[in-house]
CSV table of C-alpha atoms in Angstrom, one decimal:
chain,number,residue,atom,x,y,z
A,12,MET,CA,133.4,87.1,105.8
A,13,ASP,CA,133.4,87.2,109.6
A,14,PRO,CA,129.7,86.6,110.8
A,15,ALA,CA,130.0,89.1,113.6
A,16,LEU,CA,131.4,91.7,111.2
A,17,GLU,CA,128.7,91.0,108.6
A,18,LYS,CA,126.0,91.3,111.2
A,19,SER,CA,127.4,94.6,112.5
A,20,CYS,CA,127.7,96.1,109.1
A,21,LEU,CA,124.2,95.1,108.1
A,22,ASP,CA,122.7,96.4,111.3
A,23,CYS,CA,124.6,99.7,110.8
A,24,VAL,CA,123.3,100.1,107.2
A,25,ARG,CA,119.7,99.3,108.1
A,26,TRP,CA,119.5,101.7,111.0
A,27,HIS,CA,121.9,104.5,110.3
A,28,MET,CA,123.2,104.8,106.8
A,29,TYR,CA,120.1,106.3,105.2
A,30,SER,CA,120.8,109.8,106.6
A,31,SER,CA,123.6,111.8,105.1
A,32,TYR,CA,125.0,113.1,108.5
A,33,ASP,CA,125.3,109.4,109.6
A,34,SER,CA,127.6,108.4,106.8
A,35,GLU,CA,130.6,108.6,109.2
A,36,PHE,CA,128.8,106.4,111.8
A,37,CYS,CA,129.7,103.2,109.9
A,38,ASP,CA,133.1,104.2,108.6
A,39,GLY,CA,134.7,101.9,111.1
A,40,CYS,CA,132.6,99.0,109.7
A,41,PHE,CA,133.7,99.8,106.1
A,42,GLU,CA,137.3,100.2,107.1
A,43,ARG,CA,137.2,96.8,108.7
A,44,LEU,CA,135.7,95.4,105.6
A,45,ARG,CA,138.7,96.6,103.7
A,46,GLU,CA,140.9,94.4,106.0
A,47,VAL,CA,138.9,91.3,105.5
A,48,GLY,CA,140.5,88.8,103.2
A,49,THR,CA,137.5,87.4,101.3
A,50,PHE,CA,133.8,88.2,101.3
A,51,ASP,CA,130.9,87.7,98.9
A,52,GLN,CA,130.3,91.0,97.1
A,53,ALA,CA,126.9,89.9,95.7
A,54,LYS,CA,125.8,88.8,99.2
A,55,VAL,CA,126.8,92.2,100.7
A,56,LEU,CA,125.1,94.1,98.0
A,57,GLN,CA,121.9,92.1,98.2
A,58,ALA,CA,121.7,92.4,102.0
A,59,MET,CA,122.2,96.2,101.7
A,60,GLY,CA,119.5,96.4,99.0
A,61,LEU,CA,121.8,97.7,96.3
A,62,SER,CA,122.3,96.7,92.7
A,63,GLY,CA,125.6,95.4,91.4
A,64,LEU,CA,128.5,97.3,90.0
A,65,ASN,CA,129.1,97.7,86.3
A,66,GLY,CA,131.5,95.0,85.2
A,67,THR,CA,132.5,91.7,86.9
A,68,ASN,CA,136.2,92.4,87.8
A,69,GLN,CA,135.6,94.9,90.6
A,70,THR,CA,137.9,95.0,93.6
A,71,LYS,CA,136.8,95.1,97.2
A,72,ASP,CA,137.7,98.8,97.5
A,73,ASP,CA,135.5,99.6,94.4
A,74,LEU,CA,132.6,97.9,96.1
A,75,ILE,CA,133.0,99.8,99.4
A,76,ASP,CA,133.5,103.1,97.7
A,77,TYR,CA,130.4,102.4,95.6
A,78,VAL,CA,128.3,101.7,98.7
A,79,LYS,CA,129.5,104.8,100.5
A,80,ASN,CA,128.9,107.1,97.5
A,81,ILE,CA,125.3,105.9,97.2
A,82,TYR,CA,124.6,106.5,100.9
A,83,ASP,CA,126.2,109.9,100.8
A,84,THR,CA,123.7,111.0,98.1
A,85,GLN,CA,120.3,112.0,99.4
A,86,LEU,CA,117.2,111.5,97.3
A,87,ALA,CA,114.4,114.1,97.1
A,88,GLU,CA,112.0,112.2,99.3
A,89,GLN,CA,114.6,111.9,102.1
A,90,ALA,CA,115.5,115.5,101.9
A,91,LEU,CA,111.9,116.5,102.1
A,92,ALA,CA,111.4,114.3,105.1
A,93,LYS,CA,114.4,115.9,106.8
A,94,TYR,CA,113.0,119.4,106.2
A,95,LEU,CA,109.6,118.4,107.7
A,96,TYR,CA,111.3,117.3,110.9
A,97,ILE,CA,113.6,120.4,111.1
A,98,TYR,CA,111.0,123.1,110.4
A,99,ILE,CA,107.7,121.7,111.5
A,100,SER,CA,108.6,119.8,114.6
A,101,PRO,CA,109.9,122.8,116.7
A,102,ILE,CA,106.7,124.7,115.9
A,103,LEU,CA,104.5,121.9,117.1
A,104,LEU,CA,106.7,121.4,120.1
A,105,PHE,CA,106.4,125.0,121.1
A,106,ILE,CA,102.6,125.1,120.6
A,107,GLY,CA,102.1,121.8,122.3
A,108,THR,CA,104.1,122.8,125.4
A,109,PHE,CA,101.9,125.7,126.3
A,110,GLY,CA,98.7,124.2,124.9
A,111,ASN,CA,98.9,121.0,126.9
A,112,ILE,CA,100.0,122.7,130.1
A,113,LEU,CA,97.0,125.1,129.9
A,114,ALA,CA,94.7,122.3,128.9
A,115,ALA,CA,95.7,120.1,131.8
A,116,ILE,CA,95.1,122.9,134.3
A,117,VAL,CA,91.7,123.9,132.8
A,118,LEU,CA,90.5,120.3,132.4
A,119,THR,CA,91.5,119.5,136.0
A,120,LYS,CA,89.4,122.4,137.2
A,121,MET,CA,86.5,121.4,135.0
A,122,SER,CA,86.6,117.8,136.3
A,123,ILE,CA,85.7,119.2,139.7
A,124,LYS,CA,83.1,121.7,138.7
A,125,SER,CA,81.5,120.2,135.5
A,126,CYS,CA,82.3,116.6,134.5
A,127,SER,CA,84.5,114.0,136.0
A,128,THR,CA,85.3,112.6,132.5
A,129,CYS,CA,87.5,115.6,132.0
A,130,VAL,CA,90.1,113.8,134.1
A,131,TYR,CA,90.8,111.5,131.2
A,132,LEU,CA,91.5,114.5,128.9
A,133,ALA,CA,93.7,116.1,131.6
A,134,VAL,CA,95.8,112.9,131.9
A,135,THR,CA,95.9,112.7,128.1
A,136,ALA,CA,97.3,116.3,127.9
A,137,ILE,CA,100.1,115.3,130.3
A,138,ILE,CA,100.9,112.2,128.3
A,139,ASP,CA,100.8,114.1,125.0
A,140,LEU,CA,103.3,116.6,126.4
A,141,LEU,CA,105.7,113.7,127.3
A,142,VAL,CA,105.3,112.1,123.9
A,143,LEU,CA,106.0,115.3,122.2
A,144,TYR,CA,109.3,115.8,124.1
A,145,ILE,CA,110.4,112.2,123.8
A,146,LYS,CA,109.5,111.6,120.1
A,147,CYS,CA,109.0,115.0,118.4
A,148,GLY,CA,111.9,116.6,120.2
A,149,ASN,CA,114.2,113.7,119.6
A,150,ASP,CA,113.3,113.6,115.9
A,151,TRP,CA,113.9,117.3,115.5
A,152,LEU,CA,117.4,117.1,117.1
A,153,TYR,CA,118.3,114.0,115.3
A,154,ASN,CA,117.6,115.5,111.9
A,155,LEU,CA,119.0,118.9,112.9
A,156,ASN,CA,122.5,117.9,114.0
A,157,GLY,CA,122.5,114.1,114.3
A,158,THR,CA,122.0,114.0,118.1
A,159,ASN,CA,119.9,111.1,119.1
A,160,LEU,CA,119.0,111.7,122.8
A,161,SER,CA,117.1,108.5,123.1
A,162,ASN,CA,120.2,106.5,122.1
A,163,ILE,CA,122.4,108.5,124.4
A,164,LEU,CA,120.0,107.8,127.3
A,165,LEU,CA,119.7,104.2,126.5
A,166,VAL,CA,123.5,103.6,126.7
A,167,TYR,CA,124.0,105.8,129.7
A,168,SER,CA,123.6,102.9,132.2
A,169,ASP,CA,122.1,99.5,132.4
A,170,THR,CA,119.4,100.8,134.6
A,171,VAL,CA,118.3,103.5,132.1
A,172,CYS,CA,118.4,100.9,129.4
A,173,LYS,CA,115.7,98.9,131.2
A,174,VAL,CA,113.7,101.8,132.6
A,175,TYR,CA,113.5,104.0,129.5
A,176,PRO,CA,111.9,101.3,127.1
A,177,PHE,CA,109.5,100.3,130.0
A,178,ALA,CA,108.4,103.9,130.6
A,179,PHE,CA,108.0,104.8,127.0
A,180,ASN,CA,106.0,101.7,126.1
A,181,PHE,CA,103.9,102.2,129.3
A,182,ILE,CA,103.1,105.8,128.4
A,183,ALA,CA,102.2,104.9,124.8
A,184,HIS,CA,99.9,102.1,125.9
A,185,LEU,CA,98.3,104.2,128.7
A,186,ALA,CA,97.6,107.0,126.2
A,187,ILE,CA,95.5,104.9,123.9
A,188,TRP,CA,93.6,103.1,126.7
A,189,VAL,CA,92.7,106.3,128.4
A,190,LEU,CA,91.0,107.3,125.1
A,191,VAL,CA,89.2,104.0,125.2
A,192,ALA,CA,87.9,104.9,128.7
A,193,LEU,CA,86.9,108.3,127.3
A,194,ALA,CA,85.0,106.6,124.5
A,195,VAL,CA,83.1,104.5,127.0
A,196,GLU,CA,81.9,107.5,129.0
A,197,THR,CA,81.1,109.4,125.8
A,198,PHE,CA,78.9,106.6,124.7
A,199,ILE,CA,77.1,106.7,128.1
A,200,MET,CA,76.6,110.5,127.8
A,201,CYS,CA,75.2,110.2,124.3
A,202,GLY,CA,73.2,107.0,124.6
A,203,HIS,CA,72.2,106.7,128.2
A,204,PRO,CA,72.2,110.2,129.9
A,205,GLU,CA,70.1,108.8,132.8
A,206,LYS,CA,73.2,106.8,133.9
A,207,VAL,CA,75.7,109.6,133.8
A,208,ARG,CA,75.1,110.5,137.5
A,209,LYS,CA,75.9,107.0,138.7
A,210,MET,CA,78.5,105.8,136.2
A,211,CYS,CA,80.5,109.0,135.3
A,212,THR,CA,81.9,109.8,138.8
A,213,ILE,CA,85.3,110.9,139.9
A,214,GLU,CA,85.7,107.8,142.1
A,215,ARG,CA,85.1,105.5,139.1
A,216,VAL,CA,87.6,107.5,136.9
A,217,ARG,CA,90.3,107.1,139.6
A,218,ALA,CA,89.6,103.4,139.9
A,219,ILE,CA,89.8,102.9,136.1
A,220,LEU,CA,93.0,104.8,135.8
A,221,LEU,CA,94.5,102.7,138.7
A,222,LEU,CA,93.4,99.5,137.0
A,223,LEU,CA,94.9,100.5,133.7
A,224,THR,CA,98.1,101.5,135.4
A,225,VAL,CA,98.5,98.1,137.1
A,226,LEU,CA,97.6,96.1,134.0
A,227,LEU,CA,100.0,98.0,131.7
A,228,VAL,CA,102.8,97.7,134.2
A,229,PHE,CA,102.5,94.0,134.1
A,230,VAL,CA,102.3,94.0,130.3
A,231,ASN,CA,105.6,96.0,130.0
A,232,VAL,CA,107.5,94.7,133.1
A,233,HIS,CA,109.4,92.3,130.9
A,234,PHE,CA,111.7,95.1,129.8
A,235,PHE,CA,113.5,94.9,133.1
A,236,TRP,CA,115.0,91.5,132.2
A,237,SER,CA,114.7,91.4,128.5
A,238,PHE,CA,116.7,94.6,127.7
A,239,ALA,CA,120.3,95.3,128.7
A,240,LYS,CA,123.4,97.0,127.4
A,241,ILE,CA,125.3,94.6,125.1
A,242,PRO,CA,128.9,95.2,123.9
A,243,LEU,CA,129.2,95.7,120.1
A,244,SER,CA,131.9,94.3,117.9
A,245,GLU,CA,134.8,96.7,117.8
A,246,SER,CA,134.6,96.7,114.1
A,247,PHE,CA,131.1,98.1,114.1
A,248,ASN,CA,131.5,101.5,115.8
A,249,PRO,CA,134.9,101.9,117.6
A,250,GLY,CA,135.1,104.7,120.1
A,251,THR,CA,131.4,105.6,120.1
A,252,ASP,CA,129.0,105.0,123.0
A,253,ASN,CA,131.7,102.8,124.6
A,254,GLY,CA,131.0,100.1,122.0
A,255,GLN,CA,127.6,99.2,123.6
A,256,ILE,CA,124.0,99.2,122.6
A,257,CYS,CA,120.7,98.8,124.5
A,258,THR,CA,118.8,95.9,122.9
A,259,TRP,CA,117.3,92.5,123.6
A,260,THR,CA,119.3,90.2,125.7
A,261,ASN,CA,119.8,86.5,125.3
A,262,LYS,CA,117.3,86.0,128.2
A,263,ALA,CA,114.5,86.9,125.7
A,264,SER,CA,113.9,84.1,123.2
A,265,GLU,CA,114.1,84.8,119.5
A,266,GLU,CA,110.4,83.9,119.2
A,267,PHE,CA,109.4,86.5,121.8
A,268,GLN,CA,111.6,89.2,120.2
A,269,SER,CA,110.5,88.7,116.6
A,270,ILE,CA,107.0,87.3,116.9
A,271,MET,CA,105.3,87.3,120.3
A,272,TRP,CA,106.1,90.8,121.5
A,273,PRO,CA,105.5,92.6,118.2
A,274,ILE,CA,102.1,90.9,117.9
A,275,MET,CA,101.3,91.6,121.6
A,276,ASP,CA,102.3,95.3,121.1
A,277,LEU,CA,100.2,95.5,117.9
A,278,ILE,CA,97.1,94.0,119.6
A,279,ILE,CA,97.4,96.0,122.9
A,280,ALA,CA,98.4,99.3,121.5
A,281,GLU,CA,96.7,99.4,118.1
A,282,VAL,CA,94.1,96.8,117.1
A,283,VAL,CA,91.9,96.3,120.2
A,284,PRO,CA,91.8,100.0,121.2
A,285,TYR,CA,91.0,101.2,117.7
A,286,VAL,CA,88.2,98.6,117.3
A,287,ILE,CA,86.6,99.5,120.6
A,288,ILE,CA,86.8,103.3,119.9
A,289,VAL,CA,85.4,102.9,116.4
A,290,ILE,CA,82.4,100.8,117.7
A,291,LEU,CA,81.7,103.1,120.6
A,292,ILE,CA,81.8,106.4,118.7
A,293,THR,CA,79.7,104.9,115.9
A,294,LEU,CA,77.1,103.8,118.4
A,295,ALA,CA,77.3,107.2,120.2
A,296,GLY,CA,76.8,109.0,116.9
A,297,LEU,CA,73.8,106.9,116.0
A,298,LYS,CA,72.3,107.5,119.5
A,299,LEU,CA,72.6,111.3,119.0
A,300,LEU,CA,71.0,111.1,115.6
A,301,LYS,CA,68.0,109.2,116.9
A,302,GLN,CA,67.8,111.0,120.2
A,303,LYS,CA,65.6,114.1,120.6
A,304,SER,CA,67.7,117.0,121.8
A,305,LYS,CA,65.1,117.9,124.5
A,306,SER,CA,65.0,114.5,126.0
A,307,ALA,CA,68.7,114.4,126.9
A,308,VAL,CA,68.5,117.9,128.4
A,309,GLU,CA,65.4,117.0,130.4
A,310,ILE,CA,67.0,113.8,131.8
A,311,LEU,CA,70.2,115.7,132.8
A,312,ASN,CA,68.2,118.5,134.3
A,313,GLU,CA,66.6,116.0,136.7
A,314,HIS,CA,70.0,115.7,138.3
A,315,LYS,CA,71.0,119.4,138.0
A,316,TYR,CA,72.0,119.6,141.7
A,317,SER,CA,74.7,116.9,141.2
A,318,LEU,CA,75.5,117.5,137.5
A,319,ASN,CA,76.1,120.4,135.1
A,320,PRO,CA,73.7,119.6,132.2
A,321,ASP,CA,75.0,122.5,129.9
A,322,ALA,CA,78.6,121.5,130.4
A,323,ILE,CA,77.9,117.8,129.7
A,324,ILE,CA,76.0,118.6,126.5
A,325,GLN,CA,78.9,120.7,125.3
A,326,LEU,CA,81.6,118.2,126.4
A,327,ARG,CA,80.1,115.2,124.7
A,328,LYS,CA,80.5,116.9,121.4
A,329,THR,CA,84.1,117.8,122.2
A,330,PHE,CA,84.8,114.2,123.2
A,331,LEU,CA,83.4,112.9,120.0
A,332,ILE,CA,85.5,115.3,117.9
A,333,ILE,CA,88.7,114.4,119.8
A,334,LEU,CA,88.1,110.7,119.3
A,335,VAL,CA,87.3,111.0,115.6
A,336,LEU,CA,90.3,113.2,114.9
A,337,HIS,CA,92.5,110.8,116.8
A,338,LEU,CA,91.3,108.0,114.5
A,339,ILE,CA,91.7,110.0,111.3
A,340,LEU,CA,95.2,111.3,112.1
A,341,THR,CA,96.7,108.2,113.7
A,342,ILE,CA,95.4,105.5,111.3
A,343,PRO,CA,97.9,106.5,108.6
A,344,LYS,CA,100.8,105.8,111.0
A,345,PHE,CA,99.2,102.5,112.0
A,346,SER,CA,98.8,101.6,108.3
A,347,PHE,CA,102.3,102.6,107.5
A,348,TYR,CA,103.7,100.2,110.2
A,349,ILE,CA,101.5,97.3,108.9
A,350,TYR,CA,102.7,98.0,105.3
A,351,LYS,CA,106.3,98.2,106.4
A,352,TYR,CA,106.1,95.0,108.4
A,353,PHE,CA,104.8,93.0,105.5
A,354,VAL,CA,107.1,94.5,102.9
A,355,GLU,CA,110.3,94.0,105.0
A,356,VAL,CA,109.5,90.8,106.9
A,357,GLN,CA,107.6,89.0,104.1
A,358,LYS,CA,110.0,90.5,101.5
A,359,MET,CA,107.2,91.7,99.3
A,360,ARG,CA,109.4,94.4,97.8
A,361,LYS,CA,113.1,94.9,97.2
A,362,PHE,CA,114.8,96.6,100.1
A,363,ASP,CA,116.6,99.2,98.0
A,364,ARG,CA,117.6,102.9,98.3
A,365,GLU,CA,114.5,104.2,96.6
A,366,TYR,CA,112.2,102.2,98.9
A,367,GLN,CA,114.1,103.6,102.0
A,368,SER,CA,113.7,107.2,100.8
A,369,GLN,CA,110.0,106.7,100.1
A,370,THR,CA,109.4,105.1,103.5
A,371,ALA,CA,111.4,107.9,105.2
A,372,LEU,CA,109.1,110.5,103.7
A,373,ALA,CA,105.9,108.5,104.5
A,374,ASN,CA,107.1,108.1,108.1
A,375,ALA,CA,107.8,111.8,108.4
A,376,ILE,CA,104.4,112.8,107.1
A,377,CYS,CA,102.6,110.3,109.4
A,378,SER,CA,104.6,111.4,112.4
A,379,GLU,CA,104.0,115.1,111.8
A,380,LEU,CA,100.2,114.4,111.6
A,381,VAL,CA,100.3,112.7,115.0
A,382,TYR,CA,102.5,115.4,116.5
A,383,GLY,CA,100.1,118.0,115.1
A,384,LEU,CA,97.2,116.3,116.9
A,385,LEU,CA,99.0,116.0,120.2
A,386,SER,CA,100.0,119.7,120.1
A,387,CYS,CA,96.7,121.3,118.9
A,388,LYS,CA,94.1,119.6,121.1
A,389,PHE,CA,94.0,122.8,123.2
A,390,PHE,CA,92.5,124.7,120.2
A,391,ILE,CA,90.0,121.9,119.7
A,392,TYR,CA,88.8,122.2,123.3
A,393,ALA,CA,88.7,126.0,123.1
A,394,GLY,CA,86.8,126.0,119.8
A,395,THR,CA,84.2,123.4,120.6
A,396,CYS,CA,83.4,123.9,124.3
A,397,LYS,CA,82.1,127.2,125.8
A,398,LYS,CA,82.6,126.0,129.3
A,399,PHE,CA,86.3,125.4,128.6
A,400,ARG,CA,86.7,129.0,127.3
A,401,HIS,CA,85.0,130.3,130.4
A,402,GLU,CA,87.2,128.4,132.8
A,403,LEU,CA,90.3,129.4,130.8
A,404,LYS,CA,89.3,133.1,131.0
A,405,SER,CA,88.7,132.8,134.7
A,406,ILE,CA,92.2,131.2,135.3
A,407,LEU,CA,94.0,133.8,133.1
A,408,THR,CA,92.1,136.6,134.9
A,409,LEU,CA,93.2,135.2,138.3
A,410,VAL,CA,96.8,134.9,137.1
A,411,TYR,CA,96.7,138.5,135.9
A,412,ARG,CA,95.3,139.8,139.1
A,413,ILE,CA,97.9,137.9,141.2
A,414,HIS,CA,100.7,139.2,139.0
A,415,ARG,CA,99.4,142.8,139.2
A,416,ARG,CA,99.0,142.6,143.0
A,417,LYS,CA,102.6,141.3,143.3
A,418,SER,CA,103.8,144.0,141.0
A,419,ASN,CA,102.0,146.8,142.9
A,420,ARG,CA,103.4,145.4,146.2
A,421,ARG,CA,106.9,145.3,144.8
A,422,LYS,CA,106.6,148.9,143.7
A,423,SER,CA,105.3,150.0,147.1
A,424,GLU,CA,108.1,148.2,148.9
A,425,GLN,CA,110.6,150.0,146.6
A,426,LEU,CA,109.1,153.4,147.3
A,427,MET,CA,108.9,152.9,151.1
A,428,GLY,CA,112.2,151.2,151.6
A,429,LYS,CA,114.6,153.1,149.2
A,430,PRO,CA,115.6,156.8,149.2
A,431,ILE,CA,114.9,159.0,146.3
A,432,LEU,CA,118.1,159.0,144.3
A,433,ASN,CA,117.2,161.7,141.8
A,434,LYS,CA,118.4,165.0,143.5
A,435,GLY,CA,116.5,167.1,141.0
A,436,ILE,CA,113.2,165.4,141.9
A,437,LEU,CA,114.1,165.7,145.6
A,438,GLN,CA,114.9,169.5,145.3
A,439,LYS,CA,111.6,170.1,143.4
A,440,PHE,CA,109.7,168.3,146.1
A,441,GLU,CA,111.3,170.4,148.8
A,442,ASP,CA,110.6,173.6,146.9
A,443,ASP,CA,106.9,172.7,146.5
A,444,MET,CA,106.7,171.9,150.2
A,445,ARG,CA,108.3,175.2,151.1
A,446,ASN,CA,106.2,177.3,148.8
A,447,GLY,CA,103.0,175.5,149.2
A,448,GLY,CA,103.0,174.6,145.5
A,449,ILE,CA,100.5,172.4,143.7
A,450,ASN,CA,102.5,169.2,144.6
A,451,ALA,CA,102.7,170.0,148.2
A,452,PRO,CA,100.6,167.8,150.5
A,453,GLN,CA,97.5,169.4,151.9
A,454,TYR,CA,97.0,169.3,155.7
A,455,VAL,CA,93.8,169.6,157.5
A,456,LYS,CA,93.9,172.0,160.5
A,457,TYR,CA,92.1,170.8,163.7
A,458,ASP,CA,91.3,172.9,166.8
A,459,THR,CA,93.7,170.9,168.9
A,460,ASP,CA,97.1,171.7,170.3
A,461,PHE,CA,100.0,170.2,168.4
A,462,THR,CA,102.5,168.3,170.5
A,463,PRO,CA,106.1,168.6,169.1
A,464,PRO,CA,107.8,165.4,168.3
A,465,ASP,CA,110.5,165.8,170.9
A,466,GLU,CA,108.0,166.1,173.7
A,467,THR,CA,106.3,163.1,175.2
A,468,LEU,CA,102.6,162.9,176.0
A,469,GLU,CA,101.8,162.6,179.7
A,470,PRO,CA,99.9,159.5,180.6
A,471,LEU,CA,96.4,159.6,181.9
A,472,SER,CA,96.2,160.3,185.6
A,473,LYS,CA,93.9,157.3,186.0
A,474,PRO,CA,93.4,154.5,183.6
A,475,VAL,CA,89.9,153.9,182.4
A,476,GLU,CA,88.5,150.6,183.5
A,477,HIS,CA,86.0,148.6,181.6
A,478,GLU,CA,83.6,148.6,184.6
A,479,GLU,CA,83.6,152.4,184.6
A,480,ILE,CA,82.7,152.6,181.0
A,481,ILE,CA,79.9,150.1,181.4
A,482,THR,CA,78.6,152.0,184.5
A,483,SER,CA,78.7,155.3,182.7
A,484,VAL,CA,76.8,153.9,179.8
């Protein structure tokens, strides 16, 4: 069997053939297999994770038809995973769009008035919105009609192939490390309230965000030379995406692709941040349990002219809830990746159709849990923080007043600038004016002579000077 053809077919099966609507994606691969003179049936079946055919004298066409028929049949787990993506994802995407936009606006305002730590949550709201559109939106379209926007963008140009992986990994890393910074300031609020005034400042928040941005750019900058568009074998996918795929280049060593970068990504994006967050929220919780409630309020009240004690007391509870929920709802996804790595790389289990369906369902459940957290943080803020509700109400009231003022101004301009088109209303108005009816305008009579409009007023014989007025006074 041609090595290039074998690699193309196996890659096709591993990444695309476990969805029913993708069965045509690899038809070119299977048709080319039919043209190959000799190939090892057992090797192909084993690599694809399938059991052998009944009987020993099976032809090449029987093998290929057997493989295609298996992949065209969905298992129950795979069908359920598809339904989760199709029906749950758009709801979360809709809620998350409005919720994160409102949360970012309110938290930005609160960072100025109440607590600078709210800047971290405002940045998190923007990142959550981006992740929802990139991941949740793409998963929804992919399972709905087979459109993978990420793959379309990746093969659009060589520049996009480099920028897109860099931007996505940078956003993912920044999101978790912003939560680490939030956990640090939450620990300070809970354990050392006397240091809040000096350590939790807007200048320090900006400096930390800048530092994280610079460091994470250096961590992910390798995508600009390690990723590129690479032409595929014509036997793999003829006529689709111009026969190209965005993946690792030869400039990146095999060790870096398979070992170094996965370990770096796991440590930077998962292990170290989670360990720090767990330690900090545990210490913060213990400090709150040991701390007398009055002592923290008294300490914060000493700086009431530079801090908002009530808001900080409310927000530290909100921060703890957000961090705990993040751990609870994202650890299943992290555990799933660890399990899948050991099963597939270390070959702890047979890579068969049943395993793929089960992992597809597990991945769907874990993904929807994460998407639910990203889209529903707004309700957590509103339910746990009175200050957030107050700021939200003031913003909505201001928006309503502005809208009402514009609406009234628009109506006034229409009444002043356009004639009355309804002749019946115009005739009724003229009759009322003529008869002095109830709708006629009432005029106040003054004991002064009325000058007709066609006559002009005579100017004063002598203009009144300011000096004369002052003299007369």
